[in-house]
XYZ file of N, CA and C in Angstrom:
672
model
N -9.730 -22.341 43.606
C -9.127 -21.562 43.697
C -8.956 -20.672 42.573
N -9.527 -19.498 42.347
C -9.499 -18.464 41.029
C -8.025 -18.168 40.605
N -8.281 -17.916 39.327
C -6.546 -17.479 38.859
C -6.557 -16.686 39.258
N -7.097 -15.378 39.734
C -7.094 -14.114 40.101
C -5.912 -14.647 41.967
N -6.524 -15.531 42.679
C -5.841 -16.233 43.880
C -4.742 -17.084 43.688
N -4.683 -17.458 42.182
C -3.384 -18.254 41.920
C -2.136 -16.992 41.595
N -2.613 -16.384 40.786
C -1.889 -15.386 39.907
C -0.726 -14.639 41.941
N -2.141 -14.287 42.619
C -1.479 -13.918 43.784
C -0.535 -15.088 44.596
N -0.875 -15.446 44.798
C 0.752 -16.744 45.081
C 1.640 -16.938 44.050
N 1.798 -17.120 42.733
C 2.740 -17.546 42.067
C 2.771 -16.515 41.091
N 2.931 -14.646 41.252
C 2.997 -14.213 40.256
C 4.058 -14.312 39.399
N 3.795 -14.208 38.203
C 4.623 -14.179 37.076
C 4.351 -13.087 36.132
N 5.781 -11.984 35.809
C 6.090 -10.846 35.163
C 5.165 -11.034 33.755
N 5.266 -9.971 33.330
C 4.739 -9.940 31.894
C 5.908 -10.488 30.834
N 6.877 -10.117 30.832
C 8.241 -10.453 30.282
C 7.999 -12.347 30.333
N 7.995 -12.319 31.985
C 8.091 -14.117 31.658
C 7.304 -15.061 31.033
N 6.152 -14.149 30.941
C 5.095 -15.341 30.362
C 5.498 -15.081 29.037
N 5.439 -13.834 27.976
C 6.265 -14.465 26.855
C 7.201 -15.132 26.713
N 7.871 -14.778 27.012
C 9.052 -15.483 27.251
C 8.681 -17.567 27.066
N 7.867 -17.622 28.381
C 7.653 -19.033 28.100
C 6.376 -19.023 26.312
N 5.697 -18.144 26.170
C 5.017 -18.748 25.363
C 5.995 -18.739 23.955
N 6.987 -17.766 23.863
C 8.273 -17.986 23.067
C 8.823 -19.538 23.215
N 9.101 -20.033 23.907
C 9.794 -21.047 24.095
C 8.526 -22.131 23.910
N 7.213 -22.014 24.081
C 6.673 -23.469 24.076
C 6.338 -23.228 22.542
N 6.286 -22.072 22.024
C 6.232 -22.744 19.674
C 7.209 -22.524 20.193
N 8.544 -22.087 19.874
C 9.736 -22.962 19.647
C 9.843 -24.557 20.235
N 9.671 -24.794 20.770
C 9.248 -26.340 21.312
C 8.586 -27.479 20.184
N 7.737 -26.233 20.198
C 6.357 -27.074 19.475
C 7.150 -26.784 18.038
N 7.230 -26.126 17.437
C 8.072 -26.221 16.193
C 9.623 -27.292 15.936
N 9.886 -26.998 16.698
C 11.465 -27.906 16.769
C 10.558 -29.720 16.766
N 9.447 -30.116 17.690
C 8.914 -31.261 17.462
C 7.985 -31.840 16.444
N 7.607 -31.033 15.481
C 6.853 -30.850 14.382
C 5.221 -30.706 15.114
N 5.115 -29.762 15.830
C 3.895 -30.188 16.714
C 3.130 -28.655 16.214
N 3.396 -28.131 15.691
C 3.198 -26.331 14.806
C 2.986 -26.402 13.672
N 1.307 -26.564 13.264
C 1.176 -26.465 12.133
C 0.840 -25.132 11.546
N 0.114 -24.492 12.144
C -0.675 -23.081 11.916
C 0.093 -22.116 12.976
N 0.878 -21.238 12.920
C 1.069 -20.018 13.985
C 0.371 -18.491 13.654
N 0.133 -18.260 14.559
C -0.598 -16.677 14.481
C -0.200 -15.945 15.289
N -0.591 -14.748 15.081
C -0.511 -13.192 15.866
C -1.380 -12.212 15.530
N -1.333 -11.001 15.588
C -1.986 -9.711 15.249
C -1.394 -8.988 15.361
N -1.527 -7.818 14.498
C -0.960 -6.854 14.341
C -1.638 -4.885 14.525
N -1.035 -4.322 14.814
C -2.393 -3.503 15.079
C -1.944 -2.161 13.617
N -3.089 -2.004 13.094
C -2.661 -1.456 11.564
C -3.838 -0.026 11.668
N -3.518 0.683 10.588
C -4.835 1.689 10.318
C -6.292 1.083 9.279
N -6.609 -0.016 9.373
C -7.655 -0.699 8.820
C -8.181 -1.505 10.570
N -7.612 -1.300 11.866
C -7.424 -2.100 12.842
C -6.787 -3.554 12.835
N -6.994 -4.040 13.795
C -6.336 -4.970 14.073
C -6.654 -6.070 12.837
N -5.397 -6.828 13.036
C -5.391 -7.669 11.740
C -4.740 -9.430 12.688
N -5.343 -10.263 12.303
C -5.298 -11.725 12.517
C -4.212 -11.994 11.566
N -2.604 -12.918 11.909
C -2.051 -13.197 10.377
C -1.908 -14.934 10.944
N -2.201 -15.788 10.010
C -1.770 -16.913 10.349
C -0.505 -17.311 9.363
N 0.016 -18.028 9.588
C 1.183 -19.223 8.624
C 0.856 -20.283 9.073
N 1.682 -21.148 7.856
C 1.854 -22.619 7.719
C 2.900 -22.619 6.583
N 3.861 -23.818 7.285
C 5.243 -23.624 6.603
C 5.370 -23.574 5.394
N 3.950 -23.412 4.724
C 4.101 -23.157 2.923
C 4.005 -21.436 3.071
N 3.609 -20.891 3.973
C 3.607 -19.234 3.870
C 2.587 -18.596 4.412
N 2.335 -17.475 4.661
C 1.212 -16.314 4.916
C -0.434 -17.662 4.171
N -1.007 -18.303 5.659
C -2.710 -19.051 4.544
C -4.068 -18.069 5.091
N -3.967 -16.983 5.931
C -4.859 -16.165 6.598
C -4.464 -14.898 7.058
N -4.902 -13.691 6.484
C -5.594 -12.201 7.200
C -6.618 -11.901 7.486
N -7.234 -11.755 8.932
C -8.227 -11.835 8.797
C -8.088 -10.190 9.793
N -9.462 -9.518 9.314
C -10.467 -8.464 10.103
C -10.839 -8.749 11.406
N -10.506 -7.601 12.300
C -11.156 -7.935 13.203
C -12.904 -8.680 13.443
N -13.939 -7.606 12.426
C -15.080 -7.857 12.499
C -15.444 -9.825 12.239
N -14.477 -10.165 11.560
C -14.755 -11.740 11.121
C -14.999 -12.340 12.761
N -14.265 -11.787 14.125
C -13.613 -12.708 15.069
C -13.071 -13.434 14.909
N -11.673 -12.685 15.968
C -10.145 -13.828 15.861
C -10.671 -15.219 16.078
N -11.340 -15.494 17.238
C -11.742 -17.013 17.717
C -12.252 -17.914 16.739
N -13.841 -17.308 16.062
C -13.615 -18.002 14.800
C -12.663 -18.067 13.813
N -12.464 -17.517 13.192
C -11.305 -17.316 12.581
C -10.081 -18.845 12.334
N -9.932 -18.664 13.714
C -8.821 -19.717 14.183
C -9.266 -21.202 14.313
N -10.769 -20.922 14.520
C -11.522 -22.251 14.730
C -11.356 -23.389 12.982
N -11.935 -22.139 12.708
C -11.716 -22.282 10.777
C -11.270 -23.078 10.623
N -10.147 -22.434 10.492
C -8.267 -22.501 10.901
C -7.980 -24.303 10.865
N -8.869 -24.592 11.888
C -8.071 -25.664 12.971
C -9.031 -27.113 12.362
N -9.710 -26.584 11.794
C -10.656 -27.417 11.105
C -10.409 -27.669 9.197
N -9.756 -26.815 8.895
C -9.278 -26.355 6.934
C -7.799 -26.811 7.179
N -6.610 -26.602 7.981
C -5.697 -26.952 7.827
C -5.254 -27.808 9.138
N -5.547 -26.771 10.581
C -4.448 -28.476 11.510
C -5.133 -27.758 12.722
N -5.596 -28.206 13.916
C -5.863 -28.434 14.911
C -4.530 -27.934 15.506
N -3.218 -28.288 15.267
C -2.169 -27.858 15.938
C -1.783 -26.268 15.841
N -2.480 -25.424 16.050
C -1.985 -23.561 16.017
C -1.298 -23.106 17.163
N -1.157 -22.254 17.253
C 0.227 -21.694 18.592
C -0.022 -20.164 18.491
N 0.243 -19.726 19.559
C 0.325 -18.030 18.969
C 1.918 -18.044 19.332
N 2.251 -17.618 17.664
C 3.682 -17.657 17.213
C 4.379 -16.873 17.005
N 4.429 -15.040 17.238
C 4.703 -14.284 16.816
C 5.842 -14.153 15.891
N 6.658 -14.650 16.381
C 8.025 -14.392 15.799
C 7.957 -15.615 14.068
N 7.305 -16.259 14.072
C 7.298 -16.832 13.199
C 6.679 -16.116 12.013
N 5.856 -14.932 12.645
C 5.023 -13.913 11.113
C 6.059 -12.801 11.216
N 7.140 -12.813 12.234
C 7.548 -11.535 11.671
C 8.067 -10.892 10.515
N 8.187 -11.292 9.866
C 8.384 -10.659 8.367
C 7.266 -10.541 7.678
N 6.225 -11.477 7.981
C 5.198 -10.726 7.656
C 4.490 -9.382 8.139
N 4.872 -9.363 9.328
C 4.170 -7.531 10.073
C 4.833 -6.703 9.875
N 5.675 -7.186 9.986
C 7.469 -6.135 9.150
C 6.441 -5.567 7.957
N 6.669 -6.335 6.902
C 5.721 -5.859 5.557
C 4.825 -5.116 5.617
N 3.682 -5.590 6.210
C 2.432 -4.446 6.545
C 3.146 -3.354 7.366
N 3.777 -3.193 8.230
C 4.349 -1.983 8.704
C 4.319 -1.091 7.093
N 5.509 -1.502 6.746
C 6.074 -1.091 5.130
C 5.014 -0.523 4.523
N 4.305 -1.213 4.646
C 3.621 -1.062 3.281
C 2.394 -0.272 4.195
N 1.695 0.046 5.262
C 0.701 1.372 5.805
C 1.474 2.424 5.909
N 3.235 2.454 6.182
C 3.886 3.537 6.056
C 4.293 4.314 4.615
N 3.492 3.590 3.290
C 4.127 4.173 2.226
C 5.526 3.773 1.392
N 5.820 3.166 2.753
C 7.604 2.823 2.110
C 7.366 0.649 1.033
N 6.651 0.447 0.673
C 6.249 -0.912 0.717
C 5.054 -1.085 -0.779
N 5.333 -1.374 -1.861
C 4.373 -1.646 -2.986
C 3.882 -2.400 -3.147
N 4.632 -3.572 -2.755
C 3.907 -5.158 -3.019
C 4.760 -6.426 -1.739
N 3.934 -7.074 -1.803
C 4.809 -8.488 -0.776
C 5.624 -9.410 -1.495
N 6.561 -9.522 -0.198
C 7.563 -11.023 -0.819
C 7.102 -12.336 -0.348
N 6.053 -12.012 0.971
C 6.305 -12.958 1.639
C 5.824 -14.352 1.199
N 6.140 -15.690 1.276
C 5.065 -16.921 0.558
C 3.959 -16.921 1.215
N 2.624 -17.398 0.095
C 1.739 -17.227 0.786
C 1.437 -18.953 0.548
N 0.514 -19.042 1.151
C -0.010 -20.501 1.390
C -1.916 -20.334 0.637
N -2.398 -20.662 -0.263
C -3.323 -20.285 -0.763
C -4.069 -21.834 -0.951
N -3.928 -22.457 0.121
C -4.896 -24.054 0.525
C -6.193 -23.652 0.865
N -6.271 -22.145 1.170
C -8.047 -22.385 1.781
C -8.683 -21.704 0.501
N -8.408 -21.754 -0.749
C -9.413 -21.394 -2.055
C -8.712 -22.431 -3.062
N -9.678 -22.624 -4.000
C -9.580 -23.729 -4.895
C -10.342 -23.319 -6.024
N -10.289 -23.953 -7.258
C -10.700 -23.732 -8.857
C -11.024 -22.182 -8.782
N -11.694 -21.812 -9.970
C -11.820 -20.531 -10.381
C -11.677 -19.488 -9.150
N -12.348 -19.292 -8.121
C -11.853 -18.662 -6.802
C -10.433 -18.276 -6.675
N -9.726 -19.307 -6.743
C -8.167 -19.749 -7.124
C -7.226 -18.533 -7.742
N -7.902 -18.523 -9.227
C -7.447 -18.363 -10.095
C -7.567 -17.334 -10.225
N -8.613 -16.376 -9.413
C -8.880 -15.011 -9.352
C -7.774 -14.286 -8.477
N -7.757 -15.349 -7.128
C -7.170 -14.392 -6.047
C -5.245 -14.890 -6.192
N -4.790 -15.753 -7.279
C -3.805 -15.753 -7.728
C -3.747 -14.210 -8.681
N -4.077 -13.995 -9.274
C -4.606 -12.701 -10.400
C -4.249 -12.015 -9.492
N -4.770 -10.944 -8.613
C -4.779 -10.214 -8.239
C -3.793 -9.245 -7.586
N -2.447 -10.281 -6.804
C -1.511 -9.484 -7.142
C -1.109 -8.651 -8.774
N -1.769 -9.029 -9.694
C -1.104 -8.461 -10.785
C -1.341 -6.828 -10.544
N -2.369 -6.312 -10.066
C -3.030 -5.451 -10.349
C -2.188 -4.478 -9.650
N -1.174 -3.064 -9.889
C -0.709 -2.690 -10.114
C -0.908 -1.615 -8.584
N -0.089 -1.513 -7.703
C -0.404 -0.385 -6.238
C -0.682 0.820 -7.091
N -2.054 1.413 -6.511
C -2.064 2.500 -7.167
C -2.984 2.371 -8.065
N -3.347 1.564 -8.792
C -4.069 1.263 -9.880
C -5.809 0.308 -9.540
N -6.346 0.175 -10.155
C -7.939 -0.159 -9.805
C -8.151 -0.760 -10.769
N -8.796 -2.277 -11.211
C -9.774 -2.982 -11.841
C -10.794 -2.945 -11.530
N -11.801 -3.244 -12.610
C -13.286 -3.627 -12.211
C -13.739 -5.074 -12.187
N -14.740 -5.360 -11.820
C -14.873 -6.605 -11.806
C -14.892 -7.441 -13.198
N -15.203 -6.403 -13.972
C -15.646 -7.012 -15.343
C -14.119 -7.582 -15.562
N -13.510 -6.419 -15.360
C -12.124 -6.320 -16.276
C -11.276 -7.623 -15.931
N -11.366 -8.139 -14.256
C -11.206 -9.097 -13.953
C -11.490 -10.814 -14.521
N -12.938 -10.589 -14.810
C -13.070 -11.602 -15.166
C -12.468 -12.381 -16.989
N -12.300 -10.905 -17.471
C -11.715 -10.860 -18.829
C -10.197 -11.442 -18.702
N -9.859 -11.086 -17.735
C -8.166 -10.910 -17.724
C -7.825 -12.329 -17.399
N -9.159 -13.444 -16.915
C -8.694 -14.486 -16.238
C -9.310 -15.384 -17.367
N -9.905 -14.769 -18.351
C -10.257 -15.909 -19.294
C -11.529 -16.563 -19.009
N -12.605 -15.834 -18.430
C -13.892 -15.812 -18.046
C -14.549 -14.796 -18.295
N -15.179 -13.392 -19.118
C -15.813 -12.924 -19.459
C -17.134 -12.681 -19.036
N -18.060 -13.863 -18.583
C -19.540 -13.715 -18.154
C -19.243 -13.907 -16.955
N -18.166 -14.006 -15.836
C -17.871 -14.555 -14.519
C -17.700 -13.700 -13.623
N -18.396 -12.309 -13.885
C -18.054 -10.950 -13.298
C -18.354 -11.739 -11.691
N -19.927 -12.215 -11.438
C -20.134 -12.512 -9.980
C -19.368 -13.623 -9.449
N -18.590 -14.234 -10.653
C -18.001 -15.267 -10.035
C -16.755 -14.138 -8.876
N -16.578 -13.845 -10.034
C -14.962 -12.799 -9.476
C -15.442 -12.103 -8.279
N -16.262 -11.644 -8.455
C -17.084 -10.576 -6.912
C -16.649 -11.375 -5.271
N -17.218 -12.968 -6.139
C -17.905 -13.975 -4.609
C -16.232 -14.047 -3.900
N -15.318 -14.964 -5.634
C -13.796 -14.465 -5.565
C -12.773 -13.235 -4.503
N -13.091 -12.383 -4.655
C -12.715 -11.006 -3.721
C -12.943 -10.924 -2.331
N -14.622 -11.581 -2.377
C -15.004 -11.422 -1.089
C -14.745 -12.501 0.057
N -14.197 -13.837 -0.401
C -13.762 -14.623 0.395
C -12.198 -14.995 -0.028
N -11.746 -13.916 -0.156
C -10.211 -13.748 -0.423
C -9.911 -13.863 1.230
N -8.593 -14.927 1.571
C -8.141 -15.152 2.847
C -7.298 -14.549 3.198
N -6.893 -13.865 2.409
C -5.595 -12.910 2.032
C -5.580 -11.886 1.605
N -6.239 -10.710 2.357
C -6.838 -9.161 2.215
C -5.397 -8.644 2.642
N -5.667 -7.570 1.491
C -4.258 -6.137 1.935
C -3.279 -7.361 1.206
N -2.766 -8.050 1.677
C -1.537 -8.898 1.054
C -1.673 -9.326 -0.384
N -3.078 -9.887 -0.876
C -3.896 -10.268 -2.207
C -4.482 -8.725 -1.951
N -4.380 -8.510 -3.220
C -4.839 -7.128 -3.477
C -5.998 -6.479 -3.475
N -7.722 -7.477 -3.148
C -8.816 -7.583 -3.511
C -9.341 -6.480 -3.174
N -8.997 -5.402 -2.937
C -8.889 -3.894 -2.373
C -9.309 -2.849 -3.892
N -8.512 -3.906 -4.959
C -8.479 -2.860 -5.684
C -9.147 -3.110 -6.677
N -9.953 -3.422 -6.679
C -11.643 -4.104 -7.921
C -12.751 -3.185 -7.020
N -13.080 -2.926 -8.434
C -14.031 -2.008 -7.944
C -15.460 -2.419 -9.078
N -16.478 -2.045 -9.146
C -17.805 -1.926 -9.323
C -16.997 -1.163 -10.896
N -18.184 -1.562 -12.089
C -17.511 -1.008 -13.158
C -18.006 0.432 -12.978
N -18.980 1.060 -12.494
C -19.691 2.370 -12.117
C -19.056 2.924 -11.123
N -17.578 2.594 -10.994
C -16.631 3.215 -9.709
C -16.625 2.779 -8.652
N -17.955 2.375 -7.986
C -18.524 2.141 -6.585
C -17.619 1.048 -5.918
N -17.574 1.262 -4.434
C -16.537 0.373 -4.191
C -16.757 -1.299 -4.196
N -18.082 -1.589 -4.114
C -17.927 -2.934 -4.241
C -18.354 -3.391 -3.029
N -18.281 -4.533 -2.683
C -18.149 -5.558 -1.165
C -16.284 -5.536 -1.110
N -16.097 -5.577 0.971
C -15.069 -6.187 1.109
C -15.207 -6.987 2.663
N -14.124 -7.580 2.654
C -14.961 -8.012 3.545
C -14.499 -7.361 5.106
N -13.167 -6.618 4.930
C -13.295 -5.279 6.130
C -14.185 -4.180 6.280
N -14.619 -4.414 5.517
C -16.042 -2.886 5.036
C -15.597 -1.826 4.415
N -16.634 -1.347 4.191
C -16.044 -0.250 3.255
C -15.109 0.952 3.962
N -15.348 0.804 4.873
C -14.503 2.117 5.237
C -12.741 1.714 5.184
N -12.756 0.470 5.630
C -11.138 -0.473 5.393
C -10.442 0.158 3.742
N -11.446 -0.641 2.760
C -11.125 -0.562 1.232
C -10.836 1.114 1.313
N -11.581 1.949 1.637
C -11.427 3.202 1.052
C -9.860 3.894 2.029
N -9.875 3.307 3.339
C -8.434 3.429 3.541
C -7.630 3.047 2.871
N -7.279 2.144 2.501
C -6.414 1.377 1.470
C -6.310 1.934 0.544
N -7.245 2.323 -0.648
C -7.028 2.990 -1.943
C -6.501 4.502 -1.910
N -6.998 5.145 -0.597
C -6.521 6.550 -0.292
C -5.151 6.173 0.319
N -4.708 5.296 0.799
C -3.617 5.594 0.976
C -2.179 4.822 0.017
N -2.947 3.854 -1.021
C -1.997 3.653 -2.145
C -2.264 4.970 -2.841
N -2.893 5.815 -2.789
C -3.263 6.657 -3.863
C -2.000 7.999 -3.682
N -2.318 8.059 -2.337
C -1.526 9.177 -1.427
C -0.007 9.010 -1.970
N 0.365 7.832 -1.533
C 1.830 7.201 -1.173
C 2.596 7.525 -2.869
N 1.667 6.928 -3.726
C 2.151 6.914 -5.293
C 2.163 8.231 -5.899
N 1.223 9.908 -5.153
C 1.334 10.531 -5.359
C 2.504 11.345 -5.040
N 3.010 10.597 -3.543
C 4.322 11.555 -2.933
C 5.623 11.160 -3.957
N 5.252 9.887 -4.582
C 6.608 9.196 -4.700
C 6.422 9.202 -6.154
N 6.967 10.667 -7.412
C 6.449 10.742 -8.488
C 7.760 9.385 -9.285
N 7.510 8.420 -10.167
C 8.870 7.794 -10.938
C 9.205 6.855 -10.228
N 8.886 6.717 -9.569
C 9.926 5.291 -7.976
C 8.527 3.959 -8.586
N 9.229 3.085 -7.740
C 8.863 1.604 -7.728
C 7.099 1.458 -7.037
N 6.778 0.863 -8.816
C 4.762 0.807 -8.085
C 4.779 -0.117 -7.822
N 5.635 -1.705 -7.894
C 4.557 -2.779 -7.636
C 5.033 -3.876 -8.442
N 4.772 -4.883 -8.047
C 4.611 -6.122 -8.788
C 3.346 -5.882 -9.960
N 3.876 -6.490 -11.170
C 2.404 -6.373 -12.119
C 2.125 -4.924 -12.732
N 2.697 -4.172 -12.565
C 2.202 -2.853 -13.039
C 2.593 -2.857 -14.496
N 3.145 -2.882 -14.742
C 4.313 -2.973 -16.041
C 3.039 -3.484 -17.725
N 2.585 -4.814 -17.131
C 1.493 -5.291 -17.865
C -0.039 -4.829 -17.523
N -0.560 -3.762 -16.914
C -1.284 -3.387 -16.632
C -1.886 -3.091 -18.121
N -1.447 -2.274 -19.017
C -2.129 -2.388 -20.057
C -2.928 -3.425 -21.374
N -2.294 -4.497 -20.812
C -2.824 -5.634 -21.291
C -4.315 -6.194 -20.570
N -4.545 -5.409 -19.828
C -5.834 -5.517 -18.597
C -6.765 -4.874 -18.461
N -6.248 -3.814 -19.430
C -7.032 -2.461 -18.941
C -6.670 -1.778 -17.807
N -5.769 -1.600 -17.342
C -5.737 -1.018 -15.579
C -5.851 0.510 -15.779
N -6.242 0.937 -14.562
C -6.229 2.415 -14.957
C -5.870 2.806 -13.575
N -4.913 4.107 -13.547
C -5.439 4.388 -12.053
C -5.925 5.340 -11.116
N -5.997 5.145 -10.255
C -7.039 5.437 -8.421
C -6.793 6.808 -9.053
N -8.267 7.678 -9.103
C -8.113 9.027 -8.782
C -8.645 9.399 -7.549
């Protein structure tokens, strides 16, 4: 009997399916069987997959990466106990909505950086210090983290950032002002930079996000 035949015999309303999934997620979490929760959200840069552990947000993925492939990778790197549990990521989804609406300049959700290590981790943990509406070059980031000769390694750290958008690798450009690479593609990087420039221009003197106060120390420049 096909799945379609079964659905004809045992019809289930969409709302009932959602409630069943929510109950399953709640029971799995209560029993300690949920290690990675995930959901998807629609954004101006396309659908994003969000995944979180009990430590915090562990992965943000663009559709072009293949969500199934990303989940498979998380199963191997973190835990196979992965479940679609949207409620566990409500706070992240809300902050992303606010960011794309121009109401938020930085993210407050806890982050789980377990997918990175070494110099790559060092670079990624530095990136949130680049203020909203500002950019640095790969060379400036290398200088800021104490490795002036590691420009290419900085580029690799940005390209392999497991938390794009939230950890703003899109604010790092080539020294000549060109975009450089981006996991979500050039169009997504341009959209994010344009969004931040427009929101900043529309709110002069407002809160500009975490890290901007120290930009003078690392040569930050406003995106124009």
